[in-house]
Amino acid sequence: MSESQYLGKLRLGVNIDHIATIRNARGGEHPDPVAGAYEAIRAGADGITAHLREDRRHITDDDMERLQQLCLAENIPLNFEMAAVRDMVEIAKRIKPHAVCLVPERREERTTEGGLDVAGLHNTITPLIRELTENGARVSLFIEADETQIRAAASSGAPVIEIHTGAYAHALDEGDQRKADKILAAMKNGASLAHSLGLEVHAGHGITFDNVSDIAAIPEVVELNIGHFIIGEAIFMGLDKAMTEMRRCMDDARGVE
Ligand code: PXP
């Protein structure tokens, strides 16, 4: 019996972008991220996440179409990550995923580097959120655990936020425990505020076996989206084992037996 307080089971969304990164290193069709998504579902993923970047560096439009077909057939939610731009909104409206997560995107970045400035972009983002919502998508906003951003998210009409955990993961990687503790405290306060404002709270970015526990133990968080680390570990231990171990860490943190 775990000593953690029982907080309920978290959903695990698996981001399969980097299967496409490996495929695209050589062109061709192998390894297929849709086959990876199928394996992740078999291994217990509660959802599949994929980011259609503007430069199409990993996931392609065709992958997104096929992922949606798979997720519909398997009755699993597809979480379509995208920049808050017109082209992407049109693609999402065509593909009709269960969820759309709006993220900031800069072409020169290696990965998503920070949260979306929902407060600054409120007037442009709010109509896009309405349009996506009317088209049946549950919209989430990938933001920092910052009060201004959370309040802006709550007034934007989006039902969900995803808290950016990347800076926390980075601080721990750098051995900066003080900084990590400060970010963790902000994430806890942010999750609590968001929940009190009626938002569903997810978290993601840079999550590993070593840093997942304190994130998973934030009571208001109901879903984690994890990609790079799980796909990387899958090379050594297989996707099934990597996901089982991540699930075990998450369940331990939530007091789930
Ligand atoms: N959540 C969001 C919104 C992201 O942009 C990403 C990266 O694409 C992830 C979660 C997954 O991050 P990681 O690959 O570092 O686990």
mmCIF file of C-alpha atoms and ligand atoms in Angstrom:
data_model
loop_
_atom_site.group_PDB
_atom_site.id
_atom_site.type_symbol
_atom_site.label_atom_id
_atom_site.label_comp_id
_atom_site.label_asym_id
_atom_site.label_seq_id
_atom_site.Cartn_x
_atom_site.Cartn_y
_atom_site.Cartn_z
ATOM 1 C CA MET A 1 0.000 0.000 0.000
ATOM 2 C CA SER A 2 1.462 3.341 -1.018
ATOM 3 C CA GLU A 3 1.719 5.992 1.681
ATOM 4 C CA SER A 4 0.573 8.715 -0.723
ATOM 5 C CA GLN A 5 -2.853 10.195 -0.217
ATOM 6 C CA TYR A 6 -5.369 8.742 -2.714
ATOM 7 C CA LEU A 7 -5.893 11.410 -5.374
ATOM 8 C CA GLY A 8 -7.449 9.361 -8.169
ATOM 9 C CA LYS A 9 -5.852 7.938 -11.260
ATOM 10 C CA LEU A 10 -4.307 10.300 -13.781
ATOM 11 C CA ARG A 11 -4.876 9.995 -17.508
ATOM 12 C CA LEU A 12 -1.701 9.364 -19.489
ATOM 13 C CA GLY A 13 -1.613 10.946 -22.932
ATOM 14 C CA VAL A 14 1.277 9.692 -25.029
ATOM 15 C CA ASN A 15 2.843 12.099 -27.505
ATOM 16 C CA ILE A 16 4.114 10.120 -30.488
ATOM 17 C CA ASP A 17 5.817 13.003 -32.390
ATOM 18 C CA HIS A 18 9.298 11.608 -32.031
ATOM 19 C CA ILE A 19 8.464 8.316 -33.713
ATOM 20 C CA ALA A 20 7.875 10.564 -36.727
ATOM 21 C CA THR A 21 11.174 12.351 -36.018
ATOM 22 C CA ILE A 22 13.005 9.027 -36.425
ATOM 23 C CA ARG A 23 11.014 8.161 -39.552
ATOM 24 C CA ASN A 24 11.738 11.544 -41.117
ATOM 25 C CA ALA A 25 15.480 11.211 -40.468
ATOM 26 C CA ARG A 26 15.497 8.784 -43.416
ATOM 27 C CA GLY A 27 12.309 9.644 -45.288
ATOM 28 C CA GLY A 28 10.080 6.695 -46.130
ATOM 29 C CA GLU A 29 7.457 5.224 -43.841
ATOM 30 C CA HIS A 30 9.311 3.497 -41.017
ATOM 31 C CA PRO A 31 8.783 3.771 -38.067
ATOM 32 C CA ASP A 32 5.162 4.770 -38.499
ATOM 33 C CA PRO A 33 3.854 7.030 -35.686
ATOM 34 C CA VAL A 34 0.365 5.618 -36.221
ATOM 35 C CA ALA A 35 1.675 2.099 -35.556
ATOM 36 C CA GLY A 36 3.358 3.608 -32.472
ATOM 37 C CA ALA A 37 0.055 5.112 -31.367
ATOM 38 C CA TYR A 38 -1.584 1.695 -31.798
ATOM 39 C CA GLU A 39 1.101 0.118 -29.572
ATOM 40 C CA ALA A 40 0.722 2.913 -27.004
ATOM 41 C CA ILE A 41 -3.038 2.282 -26.864
ATOM 42 C CA ARG A 42 -2.400 -1.459 -26.419
ATOM 43 C CA ALA A 43 -0.004 -0.559 -23.566
ATOM 44 C CA GLY A 44 -2.696 1.490 -21.817
ATOM 45 C CA ALA A 45 -2.468 5.058 -23.140
ATOM 46 C CA ASP A 46 -5.589 7.031 -22.245
ATOM 47 C CA GLY A 47 -5.049 9.361 -25.161
ATOM 48 C CA ILE A 48 -2.752 10.080 -28.092
ATOM 49 C CA THR A 49 -1.150 13.482 -28.550
ATOM 50 C CA ALA A 50 0.532 14.759 -31.701
ATOM 51 C CA HIS A 51 1.839 18.186 -32.671
ATOM 52 C CA LEU A 52 1.404 19.218 -36.292
ATOM 53 C CA ARG A 53 4.120 21.848 -36.473
ATOM 54 C CA GLU A 54 4.040 24.552 -39.114
ATOM 55 C CA ASP A 55 7.328 23.246 -40.580
ATOM 56 C CA ARG A 56 6.056 19.614 -40.492
ATOM 57 C CA ARG A 57 9.367 18.500 -38.992
ATOM 58 C CA HIS A 58 7.837 15.363 -37.519
ATOM 59 C CA ILE A 59 4.072 14.753 -37.755
ATOM 60 C CA THR A 60 2.504 15.313 -41.199
ATOM 61 C CA ASP A 61 -1.052 16.142 -42.234
ATOM 62 C CA ASP A 62 -1.475 12.555 -43.410
ATOM 63 C CA ASP A 63 -0.287 11.246 -40.005
ATOM 64 C CA MET A 64 -2.899 13.417 -38.309
ATOM 65 C CA GLU A 65 -5.662 12.070 -40.568
ATOM 66 C CA ARG A 66 -4.601 8.488 -39.871
ATOM 67 C CA LEU A 67 -4.210 9.116 -36.128
ATOM 68 C CA GLN A 68 -7.763 10.405 -35.988
ATOM 69 C CA GLN A 69 -9.026 7.294 -37.827
ATOM 70 C CA LEU A 70 -7.155 5.077 -35.357
ATOM 71 C CA CYS A 71 -8.375 6.989 -32.305
ATOM 72 C CA LEU A 72 -11.970 6.881 -33.532
ATOM 73 C CA ALA A 73 -11.693 3.127 -34.137
ATOM 74 C CA GLU A 74 -10.137 2.580 -30.699
ATOM 75 C CA ASN A 75 -12.449 5.040 -28.933
ATOM 76 C CA ILE A 76 -9.432 6.960 -27.587
ATOM 77 C CA PRO A 77 -9.180 10.770 -27.597
ATOM 78 C CA LEU A 78 -6.774 12.415 -30.036
ATOM 79 C CA ASN A 79 -5.191 15.589 -28.696
ATOM 80 C CA PHE A 80 -4.098 17.720 -31.679
ATOM 81 C CA GLU A 81 -1.399 20.201 -30.626
ATOM 82 C CA MET A 82 -1.062 23.201 -32.884
ATOM 83 C CA ALA A 83 -0.173 26.866 -33.157
ATOM 84 C CA ALA A 84 -3.078 29.298 -32.841
ATOM 85 C CA VAL A 85 -3.042 30.229 -36.529
ATOM 86 C CA ARG A 86 -5.678 30.166 -39.285
ATOM 87 C CA ASP A 87 -4.121 27.337 -41.390
ATOM 88 C CA MET A 88 -4.034 25.014 -38.398
ATOM 89 C CA VAL A 89 -7.582 25.865 -37.357
ATOM 90 C CA GLU A 90 -8.765 24.862 -40.844
ATOM 91 C CA ILE A 91 -6.888 21.538 -40.636
ATOM 92 C CA ALA A 92 -8.296 20.827 -37.162
ATOM 93 C CA LYS A 93 -11.795 21.616 -38.411
ATOM 94 C CA ARG A 94 -11.328 19.062 -41.185
ATOM 95 C CA ILE A 95 -9.789 16.332 -39.012
ATOM 96 C CA LYS A 96 -12.157 16.858 -36.048
ATOM 97 C CA PRO A 97 -9.969 15.572 -33.173
ATOM 98 C CA HIS A 98 -11.441 15.140 -29.703
ATOM 99 C CA ALA A 99 -9.155 17.876 -28.322
ATOM 100 C CA VAL A 100 -7.036 20.738 -29.608
ATOM 101 C CA CYS A 101 -4.165 22.048 -27.495
ATOM 102 C CA LEU A 102 -3.022 25.509 -28.549
ATOM 103 C CA VAL A 103 0.719 25.994 -28.122
ATOM 104 C CA PRO A 104 3.152 28.784 -28.968
ATOM 105 C CA GLU A 105 5.410 27.966 -31.886
ATOM 106 C CA ARG A 106 8.617 29.487 -33.152
ATOM 107 C CA ARG A 107 10.243 27.893 -36.171
ATOM 108 C CA GLU A 108 13.773 28.105 -34.801
ATOM 109 C CA GLU A 109 12.965 26.383 -31.499
ATOM 110 C CA ARG A 110 13.921 22.758 -30.947
ATOM 111 C CA THR A 111 10.771 22.078 -28.953
ATOM 112 C CA THR A 112 7.958 24.144 -27.430
ATOM 113 C CA GLU A 113 9.889 26.480 -25.143
ATOM 114 C CA GLY A 114 7.274 28.212 -23.052
ATOM 115 C CA GLY A 115 3.598 28.710 -22.532
ATOM 116 C CA LEU A 116 1.180 30.531 -24.775
ATOM 117 C CA ASP A 117 0.688 34.234 -23.986
ATOM 118 C CA VAL A 118 -3.085 33.935 -23.659
ATOM 119 C CA ALA A 119 -3.277 37.287 -21.846
ATOM 120 C CA GLY A 120 -1.417 39.157 -24.594
ATOM 121 C CA LEU A 121 -3.135 37.348 -27.459
ATOM 122 C CA HIS A 122 -6.577 37.256 -25.870
ATOM 123 C CA ASN A 123 -8.367 39.070 -28.695
ATOM 124 C CA THR A 124 -6.926 36.858 -31.426
ATOM 125 C CA ILE A 125 -7.138 33.567 -29.563
ATOM 126 C CA THR A 126 -10.662 33.866 -28.159
ATOM 127 C CA PRO A 127 -12.430 33.726 -31.574
ATOM 128 C CA LEU A 128 -10.269 30.751 -32.609
ATOM 129 C CA ILE A 129 -11.205 28.925 -29.401
ATOM 130 C CA ARG A 130 -14.882 29.616 -30.120
ATOM 131 C CA GLU A 131 -14.537 28.362 -33.690
ATOM 132 C CA LEU A 132 -12.756 25.164 -32.628
ATOM 133 C CA THR A 133 -15.265 24.578 -29.831
ATOM 134 C CA GLU A 134 -18.212 25.022 -32.218
ATOM 135 C CA ASN A 135 -16.540 22.431 -34.393
ATOM 136 C CA GLY A 136 -16.601 19.923 -31.519
ATOM 137 C CA ALA A 137 -13.043 20.156 -30.123
ATOM 138 C CA ARG A 138 -12.299 20.422 -26.428
ATOM 139 C CA VAL A 139 -9.747 23.224 -26.433
ATOM 140 C CA SER A 140 -6.838 23.370 -24.027
ATOM 141 C CA LEU A 141 -4.281 26.152 -23.660
ATOM 142 C CA PHE A 142 -0.649 25.300 -22.954
ATOM 143 C CA ILE A 143 0.422 27.969 -20.467
ATOM 144 C CA GLU A 144 2.854 28.758 -17.688
ATOM 145 C CA ALA A 145 1.522 28.419 -14.146
ATOM 146 C CA ASP A 146 1.124 32.178 -13.948
ATOM 147 C CA GLU A 147 -1.889 33.899 -12.414
ATOM 148 C CA THR A 148 -2.400 36.385 -15.264
ATOM 149 C CA GLN A 149 -2.278 33.626 -17.877
ATOM 150 C CA ILE A 150 -4.600 31.367 -15.896
ATOM 151 C CA ARG A 151 -7.181 34.116 -15.418
ATOM 152 C CA ALA A 152 -6.937 34.973 -19.123
ATOM 153 C CA ALA A 153 -7.418 31.294 -19.981
ATOM 154 C CA ALA A 154 -10.492 31.130 -17.750
ATOM 155 C CA SER A 155 -12.055 34.085 -19.549
ATOM 156 C CA SER A 156 -11.122 32.791 -23.023
ATOM 157 C CA GLY A 157 -13.822 30.130 -23.151
ATOM 158 C CA ALA A 158 -11.363 27.201 -23.216
ATOM 159 C CA PRO A 159 -12.377 24.472 -20.731
ATOM 160 C CA VAL A 160 -8.853 23.111 -20.163
ATOM 161 C CA ILE A 161 -5.317 24.343 -19.472
ATOM 162 C CA GLU A 162 -2.134 22.335 -19.758
ATOM 163 C CA ILE A 163 0.529 23.609 -17.368
ATOM 164 C CA HIS A 164 3.973 23.816 -18.949
ATOM 165 C CA THR A 165 6.266 21.647 -16.818
ATOM 166 C CA GLY A 166 9.374 22.158 -18.989
ATOM 167 C CA ALA A 167 11.048 24.817 -16.829
ATOM 168 C CA TYR A 168 10.605 22.617 -13.749
ATOM 169 C CA ALA A 169 12.158 19.631 -15.543
ATOM 170 C CA HIS A 170 15.004 21.821 -16.782
ATOM 171 C CA ALA A 171 15.753 23.237 -13.315
ATOM 172 C CA LEU A 172 16.010 19.696 -11.921
ATOM 173 C CA ASP A 173 18.261 18.650 -14.828
ATOM 174 C CA GLU A 174 20.533 21.579 -13.983
ATOM 175 C CA GLY A 175 20.604 20.559 -10.319
ATOM 176 C CA ASP A 176 18.931 23.820 -9.289
ATOM 177 C CA GLN A 177 16.651 22.509 -6.548
ATOM 178 C CA ARG A 178 15.700 25.973 -5.254
ATOM 179 C CA LYS A 179 14.474 27.017 -8.668
ATOM 180 C CA ALA A 180 12.654 23.705 -9.140
ATOM 181 C CA ASP A 181 10.936 24.094 -5.753
ATOM 182 C CA LYS A 182 9.833 27.607 -6.668
ATOM 183 C CA ILE A 183 8.384 26.460 -9.997
ATOM 184 C CA LEU A 184 6.699 23.488 -8.325
ATOM 185 C CA ALA A 185 5.066 25.816 -5.794
ATOM 186 C CA ALA A 186 3.853 28.035 -8.651
ATOM 187 C CA MET A 187 2.468 24.987 -10.484
ATOM 188 C CA LYS A 188 0.600 23.872 -7.342
ATOM 189 C CA ASN A 189 -0.873 27.341 -6.777
ATOM 190 C CA GLY A 190 -1.679 27.660 -10.472
ATOM 191 C CA ALA A 191 -3.444 24.307 -10.604
ATOM 192 C CA SER A 192 -5.488 25.224 -7.557
ATOM 193 C CA LEU A 193 -6.449 28.628 -8.977
ATOM 194 C CA ALA A 194 -7.344 27.130 -12.370
ATOM 195 C CA HIS A 195 -9.513 24.484 -10.738
ATOM 196 C CA SER A 196 -11.279 27.128 -8.643
ATOM 197 C CA LEU A 197 -12.027 29.031 -11.870
ATOM 198 C CA GLY A 198 -13.641 25.912 -13.371
ATOM 199 C CA LEU A 199 -10.767 24.848 -15.634
ATOM 200 C CA GLU A 200 -9.683 21.231 -16.095
ATOM 201 C CA VAL A 201 -5.938 20.991 -15.456
ATOM 202 C CA HIS A 202 -3.435 18.957 -17.462
ATOM 203 C CA ALA A 203 0.370 19.134 -17.357
ATOM 204 C CA GLY A 204 3.183 18.249 -19.706
ATOM 205 C CA HIS A 205 6.607 18.790 -21.219
ATOM 206 C CA GLY A 206 9.957 17.315 -20.203
ATOM 207 C CA ILE A 207 8.406 14.721 -17.871
ATOM 208 C CA THR A 208 10.584 11.708 -16.985
ATOM 209 C CA PHE A 209 10.528 8.834 -14.479
ATOM 210 C CA ASP A 210 12.676 11.011 -12.176
ATOM 211 C CA ASN A 211 10.597 14.198 -12.165
ATOM 212 C CA VAL A 212 7.036 12.901 -12.625
ATOM 213 C CA SER A 213 6.154 12.250 -8.968
ATOM 214 C CA ASP A 214 5.756 15.805 -7.681
ATOM 215 C CA ILE A 215 3.874 16.854 -10.817
ATOM 216 C CA ALA A 216 1.573 13.831 -10.633
ATOM 217 C CA ALA A 217 0.897 14.565 -6.951
ATOM 218 C CA ILE A 218 -0.673 17.966 -7.687
ATOM 219 C CA PRO A 219 -4.272 17.131 -6.722
ATOM 220 C CA GLU A 220 -6.047 19.212 -9.399
ATOM 221 C CA VAL A 221 -4.056 17.728 -12.293
ATOM 222 C CA VAL A 222 -6.052 15.031 -14.103
ATOM 223 C CA GLU A 223 -3.906 14.325 -17.178
ATOM 224 C CA LEU A 224 -0.223 14.229 -18.110
ATOM 225 C CA ASN A 225 0.989 14.413 -21.708
ATOM 226 C CA ILE A 226 4.368 12.774 -22.124
ATOM 227 C CA GLY A 227 6.344 12.180 -25.300
ATOM 228 C CA HIS A 228 10.088 12.487 -25.739
ATOM 229 C CA PHE A 229 11.129 10.554 -22.640
ATOM 230 C CA ILE A 230 8.722 7.641 -23.147
ATOM 231 C CA ILE A 231 9.649 7.265 -26.817
ATOM 232 C CA GLY A 232 13.348 7.548 -25.916
ATOM 233 C CA GLU A 233 13.087 4.889 -23.183
ATOM 234 C CA ALA A 234 11.100 2.675 -25.552
ATOM 235 C CA ILE A 235 14.312 2.272 -27.575
ATOM 236 C CA PHE A 236 15.897 0.531 -24.594
ATOM 237 C CA MET A 237 13.021 -1.205 -22.807
ATOM 238 C CA GLY A 238 10.183 -1.243 -25.332
ATOM 239 C CA LEU A 239 7.134 1.016 -25.373
ATOM 240 C CA ASP A 240 5.052 -1.295 -23.217
ATOM 241 C CA LYS A 241 7.598 -1.383 -20.381
ATOM 242 C CA ALA A 242 8.357 2.344 -20.613
ATOM 243 C CA MET A 243 4.659 3.136 -20.300
ATOM 244 C CA THR A 244 4.123 0.598 -17.516
ATOM 245 C CA GLU A 245 6.957 2.171 -15.506
ATOM 246 C CA MET A 246 5.651 5.703 -16.105
ATOM 247 C CA ARG A 247 2.177 4.558 -15.068
ATOM 248 C CA ARG A 248 3.611 2.997 -11.926
ATOM 249 C CA CYS A 249 5.358 6.277 -10.993
ATOM 250 C CA MET A 250 2.142 8.225 -11.629
ATOM 251 C CA ASP A 251 -0.024 5.779 -9.659
ATOM 252 C CA ASP A 252 2.420 5.791 -6.728
ATOM 253 C CA ALA A 253 2.311 9.593 -6.595
ATOM 254 C CA ARG A 254 -1.500 9.527 -6.557
ATOM 255 C CA GLY A 255 -1.812 6.755 -3.975
ATOM 256 C CA VAL A 256 -3.419 4.464 -6.580
ATOM 257 C CA GLU A 257 -2.868 0.782 -5.841
HETATM 258 N N1 PXP B 1 2.464 18.957 -23.975
HETATM 259 C C1 PXP B 1 2.674 19.907 -24.917
HETATM 260 C C2 PXP B 1 1.676 21.002 -25.045
HETATM 261 C C3 PXP B 1 3.789 19.831 -25.781
HETATM 262 O O1 PXP B 1 3.987 20.786 -26.709
HETATM 263 C C4 PXP B 1 4.655 18.728 -25.671
HETATM 264 C C5 PXP B 1 5.788 18.583 -26.632
HETATM 265 O O2 PXP B 1 5.306 18.470 -27.930
HETATM 266 C C6 PXP B 1 4.381 17.774 -24.682
HETATM 267 C C7 PXP B 1 3.300 17.917 -23.826
HETATM 268 C C8 PXP B 1 5.254 16.583 -24.503
HETATM 269 O O3 PXP B 1 6.527 17.001 -24.082
HETATM 270 P P1 PXP B 1 7.706 15.952 -24.025
HETATM 271 O O4 PXP B 1 7.902 15.450 -25.416
HETATM 272 O O5 PXP B 1 8.856 16.750 -23.517
HETATM 273 O O6 PXP B 1 7.277 14.872 -23.085
#
